[in-house]
mmCIF file of N, CA and C in Angstrom:
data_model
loop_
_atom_site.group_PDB
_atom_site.id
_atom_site.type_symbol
_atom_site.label_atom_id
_atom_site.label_comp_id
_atom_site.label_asym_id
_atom_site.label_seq_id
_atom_site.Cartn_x
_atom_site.Cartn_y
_atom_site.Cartn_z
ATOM 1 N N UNK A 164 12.589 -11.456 11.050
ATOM 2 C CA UNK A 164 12.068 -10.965 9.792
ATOM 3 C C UNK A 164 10.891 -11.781 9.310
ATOM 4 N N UNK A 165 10.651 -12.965 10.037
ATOM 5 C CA UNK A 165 9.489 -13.680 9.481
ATOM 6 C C UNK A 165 8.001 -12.819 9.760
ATOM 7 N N UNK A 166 8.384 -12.169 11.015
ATOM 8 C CA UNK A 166 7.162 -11.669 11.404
ATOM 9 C C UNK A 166 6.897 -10.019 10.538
ATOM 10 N N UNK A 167 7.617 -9.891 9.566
ATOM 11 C CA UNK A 167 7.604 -8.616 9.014
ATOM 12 C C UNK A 167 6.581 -9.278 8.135
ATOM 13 N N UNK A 168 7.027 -10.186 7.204
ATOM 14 C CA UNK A 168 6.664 -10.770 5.948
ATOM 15 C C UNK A 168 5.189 -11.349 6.017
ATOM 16 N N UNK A 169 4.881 -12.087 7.576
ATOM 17 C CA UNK A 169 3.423 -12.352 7.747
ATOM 18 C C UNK A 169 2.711 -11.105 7.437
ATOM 19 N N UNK A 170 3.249 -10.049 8.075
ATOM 20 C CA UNK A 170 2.449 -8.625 8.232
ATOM 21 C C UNK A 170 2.489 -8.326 6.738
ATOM 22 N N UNK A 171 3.204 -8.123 6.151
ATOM 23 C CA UNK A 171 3.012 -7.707 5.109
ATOM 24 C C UNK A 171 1.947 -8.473 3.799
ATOM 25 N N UNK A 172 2.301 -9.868 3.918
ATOM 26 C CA UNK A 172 1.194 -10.806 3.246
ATOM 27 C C UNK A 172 0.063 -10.806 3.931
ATOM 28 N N UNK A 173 -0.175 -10.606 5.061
ATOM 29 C CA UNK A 173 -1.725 -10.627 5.918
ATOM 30 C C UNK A 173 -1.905 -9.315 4.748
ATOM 31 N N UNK A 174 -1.550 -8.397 5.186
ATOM 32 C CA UNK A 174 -1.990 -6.979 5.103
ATOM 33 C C UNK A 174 -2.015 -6.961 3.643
ATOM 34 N N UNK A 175 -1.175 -7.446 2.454
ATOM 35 C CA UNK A 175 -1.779 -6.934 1.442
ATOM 36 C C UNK A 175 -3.079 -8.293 0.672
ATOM 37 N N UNK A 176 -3.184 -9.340 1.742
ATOM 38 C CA UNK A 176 -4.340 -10.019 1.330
ATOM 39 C C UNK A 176 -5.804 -9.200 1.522
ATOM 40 N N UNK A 177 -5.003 -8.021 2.682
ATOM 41 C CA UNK A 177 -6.765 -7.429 3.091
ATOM 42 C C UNK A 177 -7.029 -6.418 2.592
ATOM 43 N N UNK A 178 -5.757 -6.047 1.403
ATOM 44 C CA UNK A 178 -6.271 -4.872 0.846
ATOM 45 C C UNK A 178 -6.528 -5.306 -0.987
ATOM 46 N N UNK A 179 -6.076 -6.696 -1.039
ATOM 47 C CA UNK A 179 -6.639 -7.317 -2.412
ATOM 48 C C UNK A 179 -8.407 -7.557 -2.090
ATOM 49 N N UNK A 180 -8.573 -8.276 -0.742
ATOM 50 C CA UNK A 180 -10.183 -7.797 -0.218
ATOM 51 C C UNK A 180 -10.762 -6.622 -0.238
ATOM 52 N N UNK A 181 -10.162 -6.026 -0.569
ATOM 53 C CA UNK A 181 -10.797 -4.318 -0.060
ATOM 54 C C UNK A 181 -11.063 -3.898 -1.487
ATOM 55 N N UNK A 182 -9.697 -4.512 -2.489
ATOM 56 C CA UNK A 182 -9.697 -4.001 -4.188
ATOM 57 C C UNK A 182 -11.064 -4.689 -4.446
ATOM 58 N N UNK A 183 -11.290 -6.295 -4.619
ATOM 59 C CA UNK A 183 -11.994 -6.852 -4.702
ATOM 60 C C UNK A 183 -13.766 -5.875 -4.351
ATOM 61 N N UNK A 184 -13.462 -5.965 -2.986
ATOM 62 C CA UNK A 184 -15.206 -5.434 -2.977
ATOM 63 C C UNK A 184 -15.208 -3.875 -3.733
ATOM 64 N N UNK A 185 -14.277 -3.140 -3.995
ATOM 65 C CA UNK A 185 -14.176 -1.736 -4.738
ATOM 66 C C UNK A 185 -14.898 -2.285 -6.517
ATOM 67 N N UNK A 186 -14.252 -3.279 -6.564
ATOM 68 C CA UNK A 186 -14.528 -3.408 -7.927
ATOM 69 C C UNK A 186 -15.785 -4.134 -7.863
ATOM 70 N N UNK A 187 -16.431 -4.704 -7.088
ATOM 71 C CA UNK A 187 -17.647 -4.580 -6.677
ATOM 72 C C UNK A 187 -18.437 -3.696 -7.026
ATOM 73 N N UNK A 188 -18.464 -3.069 -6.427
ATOM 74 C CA UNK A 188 -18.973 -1.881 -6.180
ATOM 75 C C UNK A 188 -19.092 -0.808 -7.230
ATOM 76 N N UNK A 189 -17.707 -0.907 -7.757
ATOM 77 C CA UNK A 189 -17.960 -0.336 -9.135
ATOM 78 C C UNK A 189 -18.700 -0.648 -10.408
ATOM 79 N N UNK A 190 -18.697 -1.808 -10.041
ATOM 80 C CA UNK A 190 -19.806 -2.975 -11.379
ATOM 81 C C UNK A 190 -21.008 -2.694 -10.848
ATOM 82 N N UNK A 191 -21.346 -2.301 -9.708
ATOM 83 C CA UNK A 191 -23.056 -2.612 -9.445
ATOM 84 C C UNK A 191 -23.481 -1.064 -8.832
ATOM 85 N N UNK A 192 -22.448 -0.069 -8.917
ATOM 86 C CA UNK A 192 -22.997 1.324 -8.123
ATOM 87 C C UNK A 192 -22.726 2.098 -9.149
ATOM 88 N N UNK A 193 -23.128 2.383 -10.317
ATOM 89 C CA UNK A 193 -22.530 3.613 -10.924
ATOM 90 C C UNK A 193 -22.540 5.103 -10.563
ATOM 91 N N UNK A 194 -23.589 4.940 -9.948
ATOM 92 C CA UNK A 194 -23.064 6.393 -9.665
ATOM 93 C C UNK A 194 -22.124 7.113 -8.595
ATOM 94 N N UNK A 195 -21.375 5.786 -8.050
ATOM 95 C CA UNK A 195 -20.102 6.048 -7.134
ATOM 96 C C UNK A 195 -19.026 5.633 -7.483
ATOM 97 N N UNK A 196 -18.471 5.619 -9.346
ATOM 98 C CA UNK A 196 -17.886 5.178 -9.843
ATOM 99 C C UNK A 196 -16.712 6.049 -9.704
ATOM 100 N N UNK A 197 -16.904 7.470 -9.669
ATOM 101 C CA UNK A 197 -15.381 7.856 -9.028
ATOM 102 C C UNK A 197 -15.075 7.677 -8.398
ATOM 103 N N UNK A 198 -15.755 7.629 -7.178
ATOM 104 C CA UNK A 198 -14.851 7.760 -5.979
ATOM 105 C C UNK A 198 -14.790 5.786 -5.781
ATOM 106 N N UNK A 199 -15.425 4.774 -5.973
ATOM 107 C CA UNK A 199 -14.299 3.644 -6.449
ATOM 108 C C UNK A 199 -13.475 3.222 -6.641
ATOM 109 N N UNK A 200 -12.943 4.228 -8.069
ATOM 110 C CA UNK A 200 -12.029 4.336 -8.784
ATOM 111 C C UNK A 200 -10.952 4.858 -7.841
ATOM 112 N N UNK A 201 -11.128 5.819 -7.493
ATOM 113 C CA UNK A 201 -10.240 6.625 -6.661
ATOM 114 C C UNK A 201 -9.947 5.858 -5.280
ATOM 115 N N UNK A 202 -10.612 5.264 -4.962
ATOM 116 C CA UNK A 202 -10.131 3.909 -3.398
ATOM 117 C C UNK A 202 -9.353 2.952 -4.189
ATOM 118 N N UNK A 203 -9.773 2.571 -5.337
ATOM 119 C CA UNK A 203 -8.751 1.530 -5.676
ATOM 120 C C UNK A 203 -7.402 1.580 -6.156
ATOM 121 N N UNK A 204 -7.870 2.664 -6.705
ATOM 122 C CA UNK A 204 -6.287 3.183 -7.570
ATOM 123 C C UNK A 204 -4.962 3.527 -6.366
ATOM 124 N N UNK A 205 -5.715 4.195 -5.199
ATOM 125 C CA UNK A 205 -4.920 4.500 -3.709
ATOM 126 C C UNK A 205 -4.930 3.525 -3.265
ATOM 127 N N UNK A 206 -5.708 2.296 -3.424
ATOM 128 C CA UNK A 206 -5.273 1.373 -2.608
ATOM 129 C C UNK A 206 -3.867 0.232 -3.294
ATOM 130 N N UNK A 207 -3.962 0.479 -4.580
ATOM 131 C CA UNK A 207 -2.686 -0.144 -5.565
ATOM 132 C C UNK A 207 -1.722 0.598 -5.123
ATOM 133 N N UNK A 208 -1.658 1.631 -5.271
ATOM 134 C CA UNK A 208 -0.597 2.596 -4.933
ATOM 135 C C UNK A 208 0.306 2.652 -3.750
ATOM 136 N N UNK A 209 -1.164 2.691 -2.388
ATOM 137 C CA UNK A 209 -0.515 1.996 -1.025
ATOM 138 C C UNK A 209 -0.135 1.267 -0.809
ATOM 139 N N UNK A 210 -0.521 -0.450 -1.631
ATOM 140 C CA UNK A 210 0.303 -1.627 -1.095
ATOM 141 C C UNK A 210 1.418 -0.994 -1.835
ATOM 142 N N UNK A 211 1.498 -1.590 -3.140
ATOM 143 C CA UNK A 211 3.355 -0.775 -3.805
ATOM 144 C C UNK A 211 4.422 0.167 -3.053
ATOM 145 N N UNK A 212 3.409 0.742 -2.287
ATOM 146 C CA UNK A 212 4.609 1.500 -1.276
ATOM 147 C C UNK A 212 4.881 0.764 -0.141
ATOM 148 N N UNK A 213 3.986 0.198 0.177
ATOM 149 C CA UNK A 213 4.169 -0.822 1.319
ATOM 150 C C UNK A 213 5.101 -1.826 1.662
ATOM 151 N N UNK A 214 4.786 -2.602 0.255
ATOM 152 C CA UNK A 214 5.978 -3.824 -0.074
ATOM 153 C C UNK A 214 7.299 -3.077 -0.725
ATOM 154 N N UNK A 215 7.410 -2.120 -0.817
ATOM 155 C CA UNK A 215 8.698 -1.773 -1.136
ATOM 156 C C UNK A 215 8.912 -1.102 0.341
ATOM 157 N N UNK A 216 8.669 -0.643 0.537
ATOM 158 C CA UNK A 216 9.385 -0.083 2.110
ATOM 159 C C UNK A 216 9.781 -1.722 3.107
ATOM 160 N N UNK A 217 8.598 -2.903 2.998
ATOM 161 C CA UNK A 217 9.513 -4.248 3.568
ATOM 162 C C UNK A 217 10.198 -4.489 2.805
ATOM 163 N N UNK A 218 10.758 -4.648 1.577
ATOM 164 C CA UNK A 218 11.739 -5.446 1.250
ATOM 165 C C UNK A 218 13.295 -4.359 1.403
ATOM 166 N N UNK A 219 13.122 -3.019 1.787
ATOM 167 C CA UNK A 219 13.828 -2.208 1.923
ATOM 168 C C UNK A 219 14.357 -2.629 3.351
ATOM 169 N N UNK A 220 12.886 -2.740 4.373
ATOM 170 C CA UNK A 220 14.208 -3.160 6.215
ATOM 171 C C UNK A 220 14.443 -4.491 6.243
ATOM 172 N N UNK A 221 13.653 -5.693 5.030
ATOM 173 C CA UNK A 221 14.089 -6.638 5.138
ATOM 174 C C UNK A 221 15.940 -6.803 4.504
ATOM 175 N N UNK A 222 16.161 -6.153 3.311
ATOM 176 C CA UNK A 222 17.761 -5.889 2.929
ATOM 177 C C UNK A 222 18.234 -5.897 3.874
ATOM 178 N N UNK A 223 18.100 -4.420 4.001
ATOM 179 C CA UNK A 223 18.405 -3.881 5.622
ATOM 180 C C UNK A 223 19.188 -4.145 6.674
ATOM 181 N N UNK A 224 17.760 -5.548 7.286
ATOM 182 C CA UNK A 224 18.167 -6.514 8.464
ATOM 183 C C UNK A 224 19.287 -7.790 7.923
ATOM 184 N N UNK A 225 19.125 -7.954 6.767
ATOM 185 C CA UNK A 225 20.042 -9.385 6.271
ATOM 186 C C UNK A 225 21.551 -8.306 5.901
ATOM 187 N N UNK A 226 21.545 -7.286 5.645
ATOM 188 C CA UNK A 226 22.707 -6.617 5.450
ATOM 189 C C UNK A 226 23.721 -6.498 7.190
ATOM 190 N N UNK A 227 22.645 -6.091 8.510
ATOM 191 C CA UNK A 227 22.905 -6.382 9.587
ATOM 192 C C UNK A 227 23.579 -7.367 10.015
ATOM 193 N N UNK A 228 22.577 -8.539 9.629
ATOM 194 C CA UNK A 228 22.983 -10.100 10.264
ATOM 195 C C UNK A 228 24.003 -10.331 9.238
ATOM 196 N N UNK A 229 24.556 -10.051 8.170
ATOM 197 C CA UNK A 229 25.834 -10.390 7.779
ATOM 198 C C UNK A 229 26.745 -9.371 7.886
ATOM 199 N N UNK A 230 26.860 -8.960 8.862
ATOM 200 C CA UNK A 230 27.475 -7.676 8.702
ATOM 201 C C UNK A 230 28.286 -7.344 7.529
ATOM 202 N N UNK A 231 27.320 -6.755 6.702
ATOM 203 C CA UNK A 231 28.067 -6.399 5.433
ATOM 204 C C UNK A 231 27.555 -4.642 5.441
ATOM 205 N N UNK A 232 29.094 -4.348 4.560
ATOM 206 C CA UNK A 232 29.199 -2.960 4.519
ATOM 207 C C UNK A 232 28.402 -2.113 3.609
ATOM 208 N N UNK A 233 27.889 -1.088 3.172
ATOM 209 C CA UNK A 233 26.554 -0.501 2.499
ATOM 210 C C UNK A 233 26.024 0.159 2.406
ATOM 211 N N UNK A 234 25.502 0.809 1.493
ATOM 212 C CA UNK A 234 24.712 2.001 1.218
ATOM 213 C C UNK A 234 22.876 1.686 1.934
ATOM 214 N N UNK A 235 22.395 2.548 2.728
ATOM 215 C CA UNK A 235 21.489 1.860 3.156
ATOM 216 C C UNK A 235 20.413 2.721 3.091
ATOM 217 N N UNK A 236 19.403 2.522 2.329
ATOM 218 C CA UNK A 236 18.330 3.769 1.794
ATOM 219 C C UNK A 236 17.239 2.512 1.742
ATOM 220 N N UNK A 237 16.181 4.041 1.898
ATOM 221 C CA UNK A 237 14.512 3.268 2.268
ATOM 222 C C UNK A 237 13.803 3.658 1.081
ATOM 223 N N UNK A 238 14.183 4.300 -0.067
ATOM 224 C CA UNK A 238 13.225 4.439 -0.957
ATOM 225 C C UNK A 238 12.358 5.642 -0.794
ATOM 226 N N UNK A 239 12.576 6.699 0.365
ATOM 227 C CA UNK A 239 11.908 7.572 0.381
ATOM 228 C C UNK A 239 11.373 8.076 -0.939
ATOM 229 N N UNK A 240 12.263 8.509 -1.776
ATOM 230 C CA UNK A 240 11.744 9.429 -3.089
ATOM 231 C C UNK A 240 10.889 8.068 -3.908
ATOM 232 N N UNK A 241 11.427 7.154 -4.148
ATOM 233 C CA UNK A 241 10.229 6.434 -4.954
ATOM 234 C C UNK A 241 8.819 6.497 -3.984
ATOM 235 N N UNK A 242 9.074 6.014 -3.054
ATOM 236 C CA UNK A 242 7.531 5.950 -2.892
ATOM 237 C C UNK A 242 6.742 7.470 -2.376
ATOM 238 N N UNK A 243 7.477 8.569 -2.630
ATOM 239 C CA UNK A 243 6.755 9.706 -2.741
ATOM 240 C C UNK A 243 6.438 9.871 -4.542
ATOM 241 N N UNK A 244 7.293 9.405 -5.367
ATOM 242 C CA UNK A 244 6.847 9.363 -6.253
ATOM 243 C C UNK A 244 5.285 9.169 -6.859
ATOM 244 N N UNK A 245 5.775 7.604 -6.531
ATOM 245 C CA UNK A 245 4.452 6.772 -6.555
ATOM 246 C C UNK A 245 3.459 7.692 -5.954
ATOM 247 N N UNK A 246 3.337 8.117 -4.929
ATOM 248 C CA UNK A 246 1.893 8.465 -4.496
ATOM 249 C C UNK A 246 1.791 9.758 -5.411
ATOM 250 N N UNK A 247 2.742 10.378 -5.690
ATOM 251 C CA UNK A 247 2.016 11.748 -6.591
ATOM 252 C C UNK A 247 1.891 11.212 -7.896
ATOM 253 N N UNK A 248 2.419 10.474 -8.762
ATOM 254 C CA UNK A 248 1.683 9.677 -9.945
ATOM 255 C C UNK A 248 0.415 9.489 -9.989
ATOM 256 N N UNK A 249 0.153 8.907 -8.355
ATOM 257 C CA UNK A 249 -1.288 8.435 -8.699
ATOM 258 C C UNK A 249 -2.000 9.766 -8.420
ATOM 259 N N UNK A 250 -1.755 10.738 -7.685
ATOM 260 C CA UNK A 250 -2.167 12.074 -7.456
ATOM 261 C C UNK A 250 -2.582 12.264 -8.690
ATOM 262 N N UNK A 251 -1.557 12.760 -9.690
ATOM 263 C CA UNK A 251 -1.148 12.934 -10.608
ATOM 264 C C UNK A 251 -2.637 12.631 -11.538
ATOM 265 N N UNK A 252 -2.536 11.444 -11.580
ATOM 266 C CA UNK A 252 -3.428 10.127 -12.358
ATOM 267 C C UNK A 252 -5.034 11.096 -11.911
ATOM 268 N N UNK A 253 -5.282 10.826 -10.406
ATOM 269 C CA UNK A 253 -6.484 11.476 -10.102
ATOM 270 C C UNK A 253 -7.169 13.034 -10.979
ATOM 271 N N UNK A 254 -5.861 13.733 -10.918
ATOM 272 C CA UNK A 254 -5.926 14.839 -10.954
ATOM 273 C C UNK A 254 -6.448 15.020 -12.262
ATOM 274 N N UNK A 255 -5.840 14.230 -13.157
ATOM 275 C CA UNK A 255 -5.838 14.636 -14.960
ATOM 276 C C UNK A 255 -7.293 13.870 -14.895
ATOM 277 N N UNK A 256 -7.855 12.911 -14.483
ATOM 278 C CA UNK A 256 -9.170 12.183 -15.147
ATOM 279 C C UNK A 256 -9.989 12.444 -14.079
ATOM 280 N N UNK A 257 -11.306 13.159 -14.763
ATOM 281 C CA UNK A 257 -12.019 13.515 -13.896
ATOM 282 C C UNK A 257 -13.198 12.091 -13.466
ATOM 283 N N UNK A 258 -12.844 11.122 -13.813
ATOM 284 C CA UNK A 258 -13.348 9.907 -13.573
ATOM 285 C C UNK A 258 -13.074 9.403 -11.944
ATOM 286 N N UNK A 259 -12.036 9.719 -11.665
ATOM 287 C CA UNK A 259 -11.514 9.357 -10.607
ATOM 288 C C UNK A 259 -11.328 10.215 -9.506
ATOM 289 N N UNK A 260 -11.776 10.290 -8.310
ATOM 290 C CA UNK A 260 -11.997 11.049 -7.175
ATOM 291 C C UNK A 260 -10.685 11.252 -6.534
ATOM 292 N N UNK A 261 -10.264 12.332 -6.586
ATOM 293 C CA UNK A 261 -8.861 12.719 -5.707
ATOM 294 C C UNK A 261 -9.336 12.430 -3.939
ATOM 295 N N UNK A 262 -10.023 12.858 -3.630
ATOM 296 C CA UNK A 262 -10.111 12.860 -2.264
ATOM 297 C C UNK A 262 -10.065 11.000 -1.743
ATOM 298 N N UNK A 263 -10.702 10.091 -2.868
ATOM 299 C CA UNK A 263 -10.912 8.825 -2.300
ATOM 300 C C UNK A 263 -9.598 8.320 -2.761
ATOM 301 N N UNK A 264 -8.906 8.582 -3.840
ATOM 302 C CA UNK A 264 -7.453 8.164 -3.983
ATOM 303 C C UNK A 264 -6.553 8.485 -2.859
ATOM 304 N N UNK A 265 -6.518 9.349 -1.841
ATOM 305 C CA UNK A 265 -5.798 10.127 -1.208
ATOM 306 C C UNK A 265 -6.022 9.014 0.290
ATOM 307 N N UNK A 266 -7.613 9.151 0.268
ATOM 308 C CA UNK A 266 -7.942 8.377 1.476
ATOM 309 C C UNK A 266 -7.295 6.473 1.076
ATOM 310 N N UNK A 267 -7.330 6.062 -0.335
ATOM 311 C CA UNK A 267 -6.563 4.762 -0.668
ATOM 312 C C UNK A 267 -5.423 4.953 0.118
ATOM 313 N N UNK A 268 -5.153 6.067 -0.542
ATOM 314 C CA UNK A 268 -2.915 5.496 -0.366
ATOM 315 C C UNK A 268 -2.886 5.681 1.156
ATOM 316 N N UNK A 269 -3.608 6.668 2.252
ATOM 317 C CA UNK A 269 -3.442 6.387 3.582
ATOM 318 C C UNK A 269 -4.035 4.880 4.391
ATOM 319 N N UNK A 270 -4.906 4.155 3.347
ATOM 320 C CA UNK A 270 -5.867 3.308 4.226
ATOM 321 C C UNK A 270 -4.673 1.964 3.910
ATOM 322 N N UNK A 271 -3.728 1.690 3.161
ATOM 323 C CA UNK A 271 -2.743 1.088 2.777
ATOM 324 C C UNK A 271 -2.168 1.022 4.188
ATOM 325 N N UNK A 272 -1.448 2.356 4.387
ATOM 326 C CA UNK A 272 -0.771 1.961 5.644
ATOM 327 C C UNK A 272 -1.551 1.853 6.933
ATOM 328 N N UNK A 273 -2.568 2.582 7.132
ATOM 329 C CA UNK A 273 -3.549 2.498 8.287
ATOM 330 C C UNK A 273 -3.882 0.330 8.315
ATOM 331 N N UNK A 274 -3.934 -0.242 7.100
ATOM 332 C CA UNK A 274 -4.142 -1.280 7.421
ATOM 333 C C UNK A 274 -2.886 -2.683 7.978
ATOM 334 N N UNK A 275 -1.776 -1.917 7.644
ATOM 335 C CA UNK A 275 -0.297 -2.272 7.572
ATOM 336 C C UNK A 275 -0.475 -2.210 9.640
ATOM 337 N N UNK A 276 -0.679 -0.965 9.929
ATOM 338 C CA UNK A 276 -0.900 -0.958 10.975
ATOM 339 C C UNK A 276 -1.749 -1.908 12.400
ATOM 340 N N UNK A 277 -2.752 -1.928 11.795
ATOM 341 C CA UNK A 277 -3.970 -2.831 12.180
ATOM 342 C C UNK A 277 -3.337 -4.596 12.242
ATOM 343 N N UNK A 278 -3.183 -4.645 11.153
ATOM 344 C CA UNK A 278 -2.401 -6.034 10.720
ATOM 345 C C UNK A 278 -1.048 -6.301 11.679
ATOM 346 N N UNK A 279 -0.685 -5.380 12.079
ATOM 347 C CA UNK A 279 1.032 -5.198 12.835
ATOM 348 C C UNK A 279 0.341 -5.290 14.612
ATOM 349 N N UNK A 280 -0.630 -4.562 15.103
ATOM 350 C CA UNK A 280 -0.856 -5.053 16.370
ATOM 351 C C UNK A 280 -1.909 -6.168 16.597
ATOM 352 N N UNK A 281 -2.543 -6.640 15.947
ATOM 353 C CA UNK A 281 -2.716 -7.685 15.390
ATOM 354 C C UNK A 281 -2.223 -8.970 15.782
ATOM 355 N N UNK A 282 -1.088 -9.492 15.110
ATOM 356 C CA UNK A 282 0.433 -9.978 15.228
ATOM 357 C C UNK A 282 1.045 -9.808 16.035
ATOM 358 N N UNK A 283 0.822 -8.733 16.810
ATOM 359 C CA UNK A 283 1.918 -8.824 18.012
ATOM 360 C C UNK A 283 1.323 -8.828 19.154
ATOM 361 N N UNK A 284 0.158 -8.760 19.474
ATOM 362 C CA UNK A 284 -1.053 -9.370 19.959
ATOM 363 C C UNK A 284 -0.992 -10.766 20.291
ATOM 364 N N UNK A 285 -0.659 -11.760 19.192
ATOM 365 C CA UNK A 285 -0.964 -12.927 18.892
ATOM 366 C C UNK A 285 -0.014 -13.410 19.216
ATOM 367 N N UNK A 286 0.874 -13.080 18.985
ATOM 368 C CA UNK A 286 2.420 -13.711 19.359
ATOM 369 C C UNK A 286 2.594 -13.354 21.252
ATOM 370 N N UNK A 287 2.067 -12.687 21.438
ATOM 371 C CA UNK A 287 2.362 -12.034 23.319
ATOM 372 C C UNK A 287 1.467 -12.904 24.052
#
């Protein structure tokens, strides 16, 4: 499980980099201030689903290694939640670009990914 938790702290350091240059970008580009808005807001959205889906197989695995008995759920409905909130969010303010929110909450896990062979790369 250590190697979950690297992945997951690598990965949401590179998407606090990613918030970071968004808000960049938003201070010095106005006229790409929606769709900004809309990468960052998907990209909040994606880590939050992210780190709740690890601390869900991290339970999980410590529920395993002690073999203890249990109800054992991943959070599916919250983190479908979450992403239609922020849908949601896009949808009502026309400030904010649905299509770049959409492309946030996938680039969350696309980077979860990246970060994961990565790591196992490194370790082989």
């Amino acid at each position: 499980m250590n190697e979950l938790s690297s992945i997951v702290n690598a990965a949401t350091r590179t998407v606090f980099l990613l918030m970071s240059a968004a808000l960049f970008a938003w201070a010095f580009l106005p006229e790409h201030r929606p769709l900004v808005a809309g990468l960052a807001l998907g990209l909040v959205a994606g880590l939050l689903t992210v780190r709740n889906l690890a601390m869900k197989v991290m339970r999980l695995s410590e529920m395993a290694a002690n073999q203890e008995k249990g109800r054992v759920n991943f959070g599916l409905l919250t983190r479908m939640c979450i992403s239609l909130l922020v849908v949601m969010i896009a949808v009502k303010f026309e400030q904010i670009s649905l299509m770049s929110t959409i492309i946030g909450l996938f680039l969350s896990q696309l980077i979860i990914l990246v970060v994961a062979i990565s790591v196992a790369s490194k370790n082989k």
